[in-house]
PDB file of C-alpha atoms in Angstrom:
ATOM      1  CA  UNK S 256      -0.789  16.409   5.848  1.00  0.00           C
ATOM      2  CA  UNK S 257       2.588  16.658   4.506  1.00  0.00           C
ATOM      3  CA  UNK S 258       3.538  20.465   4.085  1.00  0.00           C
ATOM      4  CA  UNK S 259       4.032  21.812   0.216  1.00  0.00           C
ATOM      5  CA  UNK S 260       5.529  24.821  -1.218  1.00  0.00           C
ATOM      6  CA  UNK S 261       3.998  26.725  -4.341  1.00  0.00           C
ATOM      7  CA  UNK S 262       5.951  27.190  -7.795  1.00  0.00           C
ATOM      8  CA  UNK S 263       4.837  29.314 -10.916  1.00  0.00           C
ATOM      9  CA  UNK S 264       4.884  26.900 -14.104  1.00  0.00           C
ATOM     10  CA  UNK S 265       5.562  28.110 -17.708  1.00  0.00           C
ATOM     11  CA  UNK S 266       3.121  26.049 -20.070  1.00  0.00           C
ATOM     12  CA  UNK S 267       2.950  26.624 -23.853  1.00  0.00           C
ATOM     13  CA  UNK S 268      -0.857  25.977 -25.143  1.00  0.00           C
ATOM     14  CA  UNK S 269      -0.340  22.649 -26.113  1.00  0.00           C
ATOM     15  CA  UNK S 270       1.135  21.277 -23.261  1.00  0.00           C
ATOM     16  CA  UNK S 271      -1.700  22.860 -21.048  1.00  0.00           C
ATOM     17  CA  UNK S 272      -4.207  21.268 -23.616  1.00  0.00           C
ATOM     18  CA  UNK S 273      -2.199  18.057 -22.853  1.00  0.00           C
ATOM     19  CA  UNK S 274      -2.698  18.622 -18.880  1.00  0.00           C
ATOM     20  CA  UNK S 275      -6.146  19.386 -19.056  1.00  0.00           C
ATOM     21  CA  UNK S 276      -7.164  16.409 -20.857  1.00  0.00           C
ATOM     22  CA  UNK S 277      -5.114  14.358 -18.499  1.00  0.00           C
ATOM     23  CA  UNK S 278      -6.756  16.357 -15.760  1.00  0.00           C
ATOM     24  CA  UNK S 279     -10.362  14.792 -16.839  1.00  0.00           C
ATOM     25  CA  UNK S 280      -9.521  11.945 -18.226  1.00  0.00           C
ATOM     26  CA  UNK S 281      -7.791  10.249 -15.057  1.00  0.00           C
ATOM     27  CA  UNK S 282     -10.184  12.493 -12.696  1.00  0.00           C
ATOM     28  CA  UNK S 283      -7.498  14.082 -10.454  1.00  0.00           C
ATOM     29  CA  UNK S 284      -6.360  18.050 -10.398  1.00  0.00           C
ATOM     30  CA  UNK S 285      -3.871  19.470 -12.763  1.00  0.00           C
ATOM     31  CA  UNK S 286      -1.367  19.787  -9.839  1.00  0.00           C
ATOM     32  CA  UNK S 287      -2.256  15.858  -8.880  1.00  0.00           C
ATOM     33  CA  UNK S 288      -1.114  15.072 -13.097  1.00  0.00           C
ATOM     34  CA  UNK S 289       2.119  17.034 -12.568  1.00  0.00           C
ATOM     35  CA  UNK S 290       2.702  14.997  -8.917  1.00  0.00           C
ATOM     36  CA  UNK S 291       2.289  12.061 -11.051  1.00  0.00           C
ATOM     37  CA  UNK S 292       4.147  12.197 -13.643  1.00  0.00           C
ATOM     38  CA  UNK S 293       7.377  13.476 -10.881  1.00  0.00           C
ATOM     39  CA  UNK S 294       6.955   9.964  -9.547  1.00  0.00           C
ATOM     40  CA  UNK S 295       6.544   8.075 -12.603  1.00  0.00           C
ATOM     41  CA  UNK S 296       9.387   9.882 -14.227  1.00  0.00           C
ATOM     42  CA  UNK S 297      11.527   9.088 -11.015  1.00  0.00           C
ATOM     43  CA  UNK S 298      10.780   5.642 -10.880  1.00  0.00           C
ATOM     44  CA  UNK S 299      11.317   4.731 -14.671  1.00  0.00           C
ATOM     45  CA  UNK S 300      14.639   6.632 -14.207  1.00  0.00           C
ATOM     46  CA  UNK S 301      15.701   5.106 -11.063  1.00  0.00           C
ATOM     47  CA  UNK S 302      15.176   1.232 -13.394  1.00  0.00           C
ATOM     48  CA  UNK S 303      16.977   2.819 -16.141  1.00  0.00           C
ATOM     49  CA  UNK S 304      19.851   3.958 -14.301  1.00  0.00           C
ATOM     50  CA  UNK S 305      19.786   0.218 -13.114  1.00  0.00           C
ATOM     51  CA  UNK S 306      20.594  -0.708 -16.218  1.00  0.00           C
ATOM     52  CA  UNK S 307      16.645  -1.891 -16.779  1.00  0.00           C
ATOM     53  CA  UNK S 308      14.770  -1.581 -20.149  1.00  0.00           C
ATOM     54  CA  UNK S 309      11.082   0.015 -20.264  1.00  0.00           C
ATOM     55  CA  UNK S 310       8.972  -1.975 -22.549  1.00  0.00           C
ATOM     56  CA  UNK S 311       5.257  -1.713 -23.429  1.00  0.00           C
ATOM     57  CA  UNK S 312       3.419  -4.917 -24.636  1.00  0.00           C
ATOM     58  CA  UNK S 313       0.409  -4.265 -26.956  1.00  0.00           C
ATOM     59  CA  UNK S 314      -2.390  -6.899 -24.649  1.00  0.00           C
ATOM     60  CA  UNK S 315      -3.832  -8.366 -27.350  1.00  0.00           C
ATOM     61  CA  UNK S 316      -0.825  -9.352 -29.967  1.00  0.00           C
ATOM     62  CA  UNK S 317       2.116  -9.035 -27.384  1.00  0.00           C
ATOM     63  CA  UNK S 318       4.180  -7.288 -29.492  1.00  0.00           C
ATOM     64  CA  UNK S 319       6.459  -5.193 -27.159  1.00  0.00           C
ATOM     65  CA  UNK S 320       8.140  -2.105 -28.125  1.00  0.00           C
ATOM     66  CA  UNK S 321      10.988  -0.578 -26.215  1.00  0.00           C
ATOM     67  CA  UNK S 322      10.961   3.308 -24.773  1.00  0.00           C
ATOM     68  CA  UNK S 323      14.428   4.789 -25.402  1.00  0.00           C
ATOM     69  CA  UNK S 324      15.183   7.489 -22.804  1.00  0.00           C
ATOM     70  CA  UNK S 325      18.343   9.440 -23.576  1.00  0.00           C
TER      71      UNK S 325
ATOM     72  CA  UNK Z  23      12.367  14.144   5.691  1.00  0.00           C
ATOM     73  CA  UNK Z  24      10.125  15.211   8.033  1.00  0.00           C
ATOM     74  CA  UNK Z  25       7.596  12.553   9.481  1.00  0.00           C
ATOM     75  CA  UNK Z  26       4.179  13.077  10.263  1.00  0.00           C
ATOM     76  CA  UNK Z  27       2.650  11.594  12.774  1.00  0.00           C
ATOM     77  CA  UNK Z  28      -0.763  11.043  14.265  1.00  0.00           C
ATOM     78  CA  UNK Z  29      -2.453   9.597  16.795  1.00  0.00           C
ATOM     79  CA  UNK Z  30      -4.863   7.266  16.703  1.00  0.00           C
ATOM     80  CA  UNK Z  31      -6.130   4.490  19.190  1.00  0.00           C
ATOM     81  CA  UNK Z  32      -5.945   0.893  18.688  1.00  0.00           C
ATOM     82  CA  UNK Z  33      -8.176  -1.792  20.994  1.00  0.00           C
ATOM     83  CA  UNK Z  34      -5.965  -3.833  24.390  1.00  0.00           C
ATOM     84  CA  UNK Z  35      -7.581  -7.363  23.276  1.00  0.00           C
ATOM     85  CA  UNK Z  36      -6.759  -8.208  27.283  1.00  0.00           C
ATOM     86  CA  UNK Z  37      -8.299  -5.708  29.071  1.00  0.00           C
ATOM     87  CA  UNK Z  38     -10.495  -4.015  26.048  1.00  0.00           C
ATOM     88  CA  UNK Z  39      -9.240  -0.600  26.684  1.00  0.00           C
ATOM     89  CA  UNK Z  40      -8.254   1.830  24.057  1.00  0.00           C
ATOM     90  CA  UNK Z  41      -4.710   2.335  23.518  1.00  0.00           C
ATOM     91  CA  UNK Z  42      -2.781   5.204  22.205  1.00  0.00           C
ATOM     92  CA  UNK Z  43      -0.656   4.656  19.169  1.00  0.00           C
ATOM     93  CA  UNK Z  44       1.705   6.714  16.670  1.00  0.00           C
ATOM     94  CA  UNK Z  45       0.673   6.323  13.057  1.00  0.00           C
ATOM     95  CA  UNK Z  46       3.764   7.478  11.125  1.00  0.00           C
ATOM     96  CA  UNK Z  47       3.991   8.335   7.441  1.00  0.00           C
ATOM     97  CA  UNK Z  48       7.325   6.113   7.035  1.00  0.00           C
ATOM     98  CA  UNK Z  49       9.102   3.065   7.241  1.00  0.00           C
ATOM     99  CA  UNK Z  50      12.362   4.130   9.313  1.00  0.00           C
ATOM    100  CA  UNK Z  51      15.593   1.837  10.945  1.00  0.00           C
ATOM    101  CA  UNK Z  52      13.485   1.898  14.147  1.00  0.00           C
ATOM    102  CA  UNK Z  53      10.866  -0.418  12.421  1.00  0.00           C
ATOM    103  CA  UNK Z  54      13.324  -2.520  10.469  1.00  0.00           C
ATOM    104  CA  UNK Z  55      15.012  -3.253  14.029  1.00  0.00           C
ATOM    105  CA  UNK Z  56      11.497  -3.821  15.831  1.00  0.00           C
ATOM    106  CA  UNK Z  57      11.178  -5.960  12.896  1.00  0.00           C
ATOM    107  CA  UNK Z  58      14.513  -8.143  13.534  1.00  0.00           C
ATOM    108  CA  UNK Z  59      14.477  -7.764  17.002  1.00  0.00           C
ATOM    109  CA  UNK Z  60      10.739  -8.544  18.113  1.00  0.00           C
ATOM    110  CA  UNK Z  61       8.669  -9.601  14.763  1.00  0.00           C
ATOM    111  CA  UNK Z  62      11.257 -12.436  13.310  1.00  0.00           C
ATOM    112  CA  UNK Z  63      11.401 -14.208  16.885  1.00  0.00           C
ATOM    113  CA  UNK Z  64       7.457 -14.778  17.097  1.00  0.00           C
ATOM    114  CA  UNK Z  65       7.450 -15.874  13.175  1.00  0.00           C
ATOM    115  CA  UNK Z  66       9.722 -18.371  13.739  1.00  0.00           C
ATOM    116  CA  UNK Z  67       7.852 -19.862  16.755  1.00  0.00           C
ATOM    117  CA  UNK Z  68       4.761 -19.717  14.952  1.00  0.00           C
ATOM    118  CA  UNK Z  69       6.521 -21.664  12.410  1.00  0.00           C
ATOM    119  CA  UNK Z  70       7.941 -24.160  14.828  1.00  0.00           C
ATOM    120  CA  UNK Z  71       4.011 -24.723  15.838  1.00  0.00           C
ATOM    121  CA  UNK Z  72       2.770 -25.035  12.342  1.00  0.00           C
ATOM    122  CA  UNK Z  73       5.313 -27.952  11.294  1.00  0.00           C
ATOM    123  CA  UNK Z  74       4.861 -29.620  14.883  1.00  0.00           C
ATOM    124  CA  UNK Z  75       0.963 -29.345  14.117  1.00  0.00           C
ATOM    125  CA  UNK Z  76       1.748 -31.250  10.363  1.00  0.00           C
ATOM    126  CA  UNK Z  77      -0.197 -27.792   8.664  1.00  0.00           C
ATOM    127  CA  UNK Z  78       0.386 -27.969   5.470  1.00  0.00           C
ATOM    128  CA  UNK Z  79       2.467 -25.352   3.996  1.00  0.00           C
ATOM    129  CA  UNK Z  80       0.246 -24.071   1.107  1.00  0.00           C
ATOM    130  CA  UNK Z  81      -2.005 -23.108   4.542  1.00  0.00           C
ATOM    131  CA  UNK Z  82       0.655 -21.373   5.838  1.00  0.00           C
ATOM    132  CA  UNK Z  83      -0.026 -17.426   6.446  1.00  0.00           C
ATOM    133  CA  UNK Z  84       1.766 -16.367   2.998  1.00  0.00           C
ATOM    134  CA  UNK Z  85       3.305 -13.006   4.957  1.00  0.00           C
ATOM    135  CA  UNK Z  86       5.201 -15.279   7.426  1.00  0.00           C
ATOM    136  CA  UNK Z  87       8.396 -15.278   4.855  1.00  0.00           C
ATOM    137  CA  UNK Z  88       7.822 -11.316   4.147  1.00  0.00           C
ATOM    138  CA  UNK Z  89      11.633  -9.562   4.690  1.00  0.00           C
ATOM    139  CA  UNK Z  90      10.904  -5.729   5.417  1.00  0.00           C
ATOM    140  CA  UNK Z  91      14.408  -4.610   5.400  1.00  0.00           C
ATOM    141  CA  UNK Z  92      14.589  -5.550   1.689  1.00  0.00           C
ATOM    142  CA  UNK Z  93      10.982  -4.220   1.081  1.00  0.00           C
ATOM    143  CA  UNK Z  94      12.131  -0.724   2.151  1.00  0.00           C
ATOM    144  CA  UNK Z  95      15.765  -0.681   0.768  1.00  0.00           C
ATOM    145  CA  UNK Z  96      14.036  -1.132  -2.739  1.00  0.00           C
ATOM    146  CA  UNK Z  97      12.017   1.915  -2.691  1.00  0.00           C
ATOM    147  CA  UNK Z  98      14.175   3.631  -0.393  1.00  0.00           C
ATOM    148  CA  UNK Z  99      14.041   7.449  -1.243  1.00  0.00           C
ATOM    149  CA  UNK Z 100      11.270   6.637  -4.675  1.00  0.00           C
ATOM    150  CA  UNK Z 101       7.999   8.844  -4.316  1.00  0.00           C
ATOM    151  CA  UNK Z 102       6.090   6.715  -5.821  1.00  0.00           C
ATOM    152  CA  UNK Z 103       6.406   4.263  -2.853  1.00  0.00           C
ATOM    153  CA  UNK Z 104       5.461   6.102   0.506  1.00  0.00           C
ATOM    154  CA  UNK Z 105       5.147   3.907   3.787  1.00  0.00           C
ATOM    155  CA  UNK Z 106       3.185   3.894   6.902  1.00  0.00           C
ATOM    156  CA  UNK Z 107       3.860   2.483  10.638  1.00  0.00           C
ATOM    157  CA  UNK Z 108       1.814   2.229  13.990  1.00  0.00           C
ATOM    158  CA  UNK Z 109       3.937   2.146  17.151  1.00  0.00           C
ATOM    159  CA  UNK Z 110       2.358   1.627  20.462  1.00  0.00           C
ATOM    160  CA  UNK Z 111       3.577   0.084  23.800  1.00  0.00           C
ATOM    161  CA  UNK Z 112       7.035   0.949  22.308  1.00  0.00           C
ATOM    162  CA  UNK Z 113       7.103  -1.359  19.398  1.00  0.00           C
ATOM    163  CA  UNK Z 114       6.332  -1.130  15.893  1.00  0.00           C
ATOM    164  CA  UNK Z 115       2.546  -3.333  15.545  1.00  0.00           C
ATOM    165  CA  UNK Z 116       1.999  -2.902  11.679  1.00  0.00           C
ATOM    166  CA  UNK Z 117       3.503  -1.937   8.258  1.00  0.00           C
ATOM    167  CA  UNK Z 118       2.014  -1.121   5.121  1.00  0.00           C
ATOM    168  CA  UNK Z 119       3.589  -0.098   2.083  1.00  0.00           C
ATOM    169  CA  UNK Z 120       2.135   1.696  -1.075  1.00  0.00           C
ATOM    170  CA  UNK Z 121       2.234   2.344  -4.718  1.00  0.00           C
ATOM    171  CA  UNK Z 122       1.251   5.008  -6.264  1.00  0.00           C
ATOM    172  CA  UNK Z 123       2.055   4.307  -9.923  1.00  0.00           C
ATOM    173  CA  UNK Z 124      -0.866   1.889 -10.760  1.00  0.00           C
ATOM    174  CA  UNK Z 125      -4.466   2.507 -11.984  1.00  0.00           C
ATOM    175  CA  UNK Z 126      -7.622   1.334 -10.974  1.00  0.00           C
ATOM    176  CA  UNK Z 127      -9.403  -1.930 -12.591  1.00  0.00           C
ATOM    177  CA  UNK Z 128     -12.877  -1.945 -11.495  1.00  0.00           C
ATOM    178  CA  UNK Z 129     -15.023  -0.543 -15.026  1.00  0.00           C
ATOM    179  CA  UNK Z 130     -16.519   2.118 -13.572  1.00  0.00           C
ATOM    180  CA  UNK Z 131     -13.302   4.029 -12.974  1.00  0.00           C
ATOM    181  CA  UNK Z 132     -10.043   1.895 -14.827  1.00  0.00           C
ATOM    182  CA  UNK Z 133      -7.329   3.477 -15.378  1.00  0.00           C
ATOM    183  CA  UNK Z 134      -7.615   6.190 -12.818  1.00  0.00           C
ATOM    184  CA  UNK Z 135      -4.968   6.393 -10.331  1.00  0.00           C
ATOM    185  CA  UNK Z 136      -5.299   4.880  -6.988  1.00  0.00           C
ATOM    186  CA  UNK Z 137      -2.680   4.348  -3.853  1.00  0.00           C
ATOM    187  CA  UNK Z 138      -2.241   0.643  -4.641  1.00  0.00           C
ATOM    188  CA  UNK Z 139      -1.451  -1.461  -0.741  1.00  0.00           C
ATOM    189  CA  UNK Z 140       1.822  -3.674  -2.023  1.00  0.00           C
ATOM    190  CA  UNK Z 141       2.414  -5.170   1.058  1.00  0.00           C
ATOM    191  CA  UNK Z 142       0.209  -4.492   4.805  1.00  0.00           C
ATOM    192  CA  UNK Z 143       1.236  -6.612   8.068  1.00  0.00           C
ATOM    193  CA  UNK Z 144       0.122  -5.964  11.640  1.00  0.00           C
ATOM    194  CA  UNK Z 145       2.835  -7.235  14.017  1.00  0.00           C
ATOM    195  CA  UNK Z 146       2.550 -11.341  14.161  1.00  0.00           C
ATOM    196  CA  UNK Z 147       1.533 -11.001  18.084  1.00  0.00           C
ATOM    197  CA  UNK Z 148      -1.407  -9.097  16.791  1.00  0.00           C
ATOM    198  CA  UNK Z 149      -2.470 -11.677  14.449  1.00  0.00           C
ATOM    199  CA  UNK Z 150      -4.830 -14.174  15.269  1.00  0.00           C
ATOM    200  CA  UNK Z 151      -4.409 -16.865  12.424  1.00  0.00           C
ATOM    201  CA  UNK Z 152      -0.969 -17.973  14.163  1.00  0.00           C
ATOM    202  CA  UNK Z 153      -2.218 -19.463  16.852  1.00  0.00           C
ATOM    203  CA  UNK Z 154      -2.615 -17.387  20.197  1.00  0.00           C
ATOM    204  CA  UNK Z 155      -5.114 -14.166  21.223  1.00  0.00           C
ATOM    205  CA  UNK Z 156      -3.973 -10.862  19.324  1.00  0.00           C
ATOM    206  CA  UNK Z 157      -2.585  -8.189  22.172  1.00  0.00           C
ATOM    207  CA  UNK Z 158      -3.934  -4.973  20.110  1.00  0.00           C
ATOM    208  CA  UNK Z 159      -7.019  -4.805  17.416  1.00  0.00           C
ATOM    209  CA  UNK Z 160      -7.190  -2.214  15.171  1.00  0.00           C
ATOM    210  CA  UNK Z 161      -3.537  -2.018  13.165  1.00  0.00           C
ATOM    211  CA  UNK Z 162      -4.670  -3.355   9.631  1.00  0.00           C
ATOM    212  CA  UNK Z 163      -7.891  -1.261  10.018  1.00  0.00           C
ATOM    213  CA  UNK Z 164      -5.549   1.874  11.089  1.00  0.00           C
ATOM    214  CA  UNK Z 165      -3.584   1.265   8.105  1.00  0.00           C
ATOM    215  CA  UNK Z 166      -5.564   0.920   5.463  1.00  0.00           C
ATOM    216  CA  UNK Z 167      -7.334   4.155   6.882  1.00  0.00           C
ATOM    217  CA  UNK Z 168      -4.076   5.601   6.223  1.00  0.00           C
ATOM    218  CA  UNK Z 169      -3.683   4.791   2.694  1.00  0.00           C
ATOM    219  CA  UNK Z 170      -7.443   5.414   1.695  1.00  0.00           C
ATOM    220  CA  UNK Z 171      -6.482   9.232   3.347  1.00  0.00           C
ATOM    221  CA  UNK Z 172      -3.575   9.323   1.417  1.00  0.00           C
ATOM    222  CA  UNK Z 173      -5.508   8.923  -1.609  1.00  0.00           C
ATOM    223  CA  UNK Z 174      -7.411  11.924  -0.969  1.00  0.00           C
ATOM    224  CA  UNK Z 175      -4.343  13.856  -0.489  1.00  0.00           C
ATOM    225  CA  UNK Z 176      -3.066  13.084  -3.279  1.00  0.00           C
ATOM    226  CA  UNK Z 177      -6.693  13.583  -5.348  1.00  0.00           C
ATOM    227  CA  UNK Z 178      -7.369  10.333  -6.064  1.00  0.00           C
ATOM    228  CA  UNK Z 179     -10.405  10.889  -4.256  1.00  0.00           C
ATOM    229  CA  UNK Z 180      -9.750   7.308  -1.717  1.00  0.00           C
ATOM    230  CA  UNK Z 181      -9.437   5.152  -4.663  1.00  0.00           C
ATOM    231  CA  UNK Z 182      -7.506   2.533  -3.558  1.00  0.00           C
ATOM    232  CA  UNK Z 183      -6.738  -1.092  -4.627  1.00  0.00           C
ATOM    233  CA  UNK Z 184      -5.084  -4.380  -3.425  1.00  0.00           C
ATOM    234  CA  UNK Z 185      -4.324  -8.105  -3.947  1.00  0.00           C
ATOM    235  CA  UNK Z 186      -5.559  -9.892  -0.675  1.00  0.00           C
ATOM    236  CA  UNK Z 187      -4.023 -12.408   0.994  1.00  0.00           C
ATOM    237  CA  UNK Z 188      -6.145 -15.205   1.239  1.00  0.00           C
ATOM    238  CA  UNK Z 189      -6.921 -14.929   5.233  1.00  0.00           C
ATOM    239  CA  UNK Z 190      -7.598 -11.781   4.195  1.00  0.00           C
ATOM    240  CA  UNK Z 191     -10.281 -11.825   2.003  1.00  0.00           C
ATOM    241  CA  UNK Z 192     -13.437 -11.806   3.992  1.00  0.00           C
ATOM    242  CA  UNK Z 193     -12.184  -8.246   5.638  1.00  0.00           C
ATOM    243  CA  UNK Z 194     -11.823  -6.612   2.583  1.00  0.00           C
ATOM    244  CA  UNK Z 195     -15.255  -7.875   1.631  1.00  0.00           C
ATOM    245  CA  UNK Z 196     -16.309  -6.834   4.873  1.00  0.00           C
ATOM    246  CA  UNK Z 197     -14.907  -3.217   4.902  1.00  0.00           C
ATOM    247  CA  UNK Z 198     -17.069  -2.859   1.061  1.00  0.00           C
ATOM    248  CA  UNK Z 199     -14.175  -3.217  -1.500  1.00  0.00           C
ATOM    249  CA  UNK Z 200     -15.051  -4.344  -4.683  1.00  0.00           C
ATOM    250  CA  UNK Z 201     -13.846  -8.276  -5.173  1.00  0.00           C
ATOM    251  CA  UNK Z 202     -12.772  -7.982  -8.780  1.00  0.00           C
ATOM    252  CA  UNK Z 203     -11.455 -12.060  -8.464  1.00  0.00           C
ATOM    253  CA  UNK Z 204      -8.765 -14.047  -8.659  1.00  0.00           C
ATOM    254  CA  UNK Z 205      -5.709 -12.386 -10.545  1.00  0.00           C
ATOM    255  CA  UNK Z 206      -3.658 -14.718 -12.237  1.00  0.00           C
ATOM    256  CA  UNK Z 207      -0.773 -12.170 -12.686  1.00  0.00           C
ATOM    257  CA  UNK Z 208      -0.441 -11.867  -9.071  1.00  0.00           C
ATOM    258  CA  UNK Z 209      -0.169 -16.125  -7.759  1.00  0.00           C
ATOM    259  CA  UNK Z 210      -3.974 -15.568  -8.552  1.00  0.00           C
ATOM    260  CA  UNK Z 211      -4.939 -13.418  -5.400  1.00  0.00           C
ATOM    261  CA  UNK Z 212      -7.654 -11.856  -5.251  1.00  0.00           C
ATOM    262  CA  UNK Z 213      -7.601  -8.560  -6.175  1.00  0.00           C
ATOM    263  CA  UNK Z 214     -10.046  -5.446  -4.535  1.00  0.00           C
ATOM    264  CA  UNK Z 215     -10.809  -2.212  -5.553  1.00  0.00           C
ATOM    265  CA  UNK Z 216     -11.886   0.509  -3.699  1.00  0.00           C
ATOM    266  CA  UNK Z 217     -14.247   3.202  -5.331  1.00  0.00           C
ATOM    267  CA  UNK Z 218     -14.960   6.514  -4.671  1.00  0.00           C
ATOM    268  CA  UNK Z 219     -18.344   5.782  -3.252  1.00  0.00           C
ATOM    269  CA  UNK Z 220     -17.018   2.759  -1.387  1.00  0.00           C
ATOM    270  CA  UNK Z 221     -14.017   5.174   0.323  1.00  0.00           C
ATOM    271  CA  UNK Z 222     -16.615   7.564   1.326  1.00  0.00           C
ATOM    272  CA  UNK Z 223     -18.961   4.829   3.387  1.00  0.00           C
ATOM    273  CA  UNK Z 224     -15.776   3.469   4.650  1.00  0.00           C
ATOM    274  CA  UNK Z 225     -15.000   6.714   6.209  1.00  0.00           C
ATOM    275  CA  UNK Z 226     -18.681   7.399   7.141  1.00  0.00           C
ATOM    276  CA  UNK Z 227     -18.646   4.408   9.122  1.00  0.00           C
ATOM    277  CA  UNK Z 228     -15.745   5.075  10.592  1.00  0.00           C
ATOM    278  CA  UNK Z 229     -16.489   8.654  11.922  1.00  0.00           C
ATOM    279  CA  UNK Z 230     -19.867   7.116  13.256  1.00  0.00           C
ATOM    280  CA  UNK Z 231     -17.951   4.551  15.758  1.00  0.00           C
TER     281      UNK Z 231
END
């Protein structure tokens, strides 16, 4: 297993609402959510940087809506 | 970066004696060279063979035109892609590369993350479908051990989930993923799901042998 190191993290009560929720509804740990979202955020930046656009289609009308990261 | 590596033991098809092998937790220049220098020189013999023997392409083993040095340079350095390798007798006898962005499919647990296999190939002298008797047994089943463990590590609790190859299919079947059919976003492969339960008899099984 890949050694880790430990870090304090400053939540208000919202955003720990927002990781507990997460938490149960994708059945994984709070620190597994915050893993996560480091490699999501990583690879959507990597495409962006690329010069790629993040879009979201809505499945049933395929209406697609673009994500603006600044 | 630090690699870890294990050992595990993969099966001498010759002489049926266990033999030692490195799994390591990344994809690094010495597999991309093992790749060029000892992988692409089998491929294209077994290539030769299948247009001398008139197979028809769409028969073909679709992995044959798989380029690893491209695979890796993509992802190179992206979390959300870890790799894994078995070396033994010197040489690099499987690949695998993951995904860890996507979520699971099967009802019972969609949209939960999972360590999704992109791409898994045992070395082509291991591989049986092209034509002569596989040197080692084991590789695919080593690797795919590897990523269900991963999945645990990273608490997705051995969820994992691939499109199969179709050579492939009856393994996956065989090892108790979840066929979840053809997928036509994906040249219509099949795609498998591992669940939780599933991941658990897989490694039950496995600690019994």
């Amino acid at each position: 297993m890949t050694a880790k190191r430990t870090m304090t993290l400053n939540l208000t009560d919202a955003e720990m609402r927002v990781l507990d929720d997460l938490s149960a509804r994708k059945d994984i740990t709070k620190t597994a959510v915050l893993r996560q979202a480091l490699r999501l955020y990583q690879t959507i930046d990597a495409r962006v940087e690329r010069g790629e656009k993040l879009l979201f289609e809505n499945d049933t009308t395929k209406e697609k809506a673009e994500l603006m990261l600044l | 970066m630090t690699v870890e590596v294990s050992k595990v033991y993969l099966l001498d098809v010759a002489t049926g004696e266990g033999v030692e092998a490195e799994l390591r937790d990344a994809i690094e220049q010495a597999q991309i060279d093992d790749w060029a220098k000892h992988w692409i020189p089998v491929v294209l013999a077994a290539i030769q063979d299948l247009v001398a023997r008139q197979v028809p392409r769409a028969d073909w083993p679709q992995s044959l035109h798989w380029n690893w040095p491209k695979k890796i340079t993509r992802v190179q350095g992206m979390l959300a892609f870890p790799g894994f390798s078995v070396v033994a007798q010197g040489v690099t006898q499987g690949l695998a590369q993951l995904d860890l962005t996507r979520g699971c499919q099967e009802p019972g647990q969609k949209g939960k993350p999972l360590v999704y296999v992109e791409y898994l190939e045992v070395a082509p002298w291991n591989r049986s479908e092209l034509g002569a008797t596989p040197r080692l047994r084991g590789v695919g089943t080593v690797l795919l051990t590897a990523a269900i463990a991963l999945s645990y590590e990273e608490g997705f609790k051995g969820r994992i989930g691939l499109h199969s190859l179709p050579q492939a299919d009856a393994f996956y079947r065989r090892i108790g993923m979840t066929d979840l059919g053809p997928d036509p976003a994906c040249q219509n492969l099949r795609y498998f799901e591992m669940t939780v339960e599933q991941a658990r008899a897989f490694f039950e099984k496995e600690e019994g042998r």
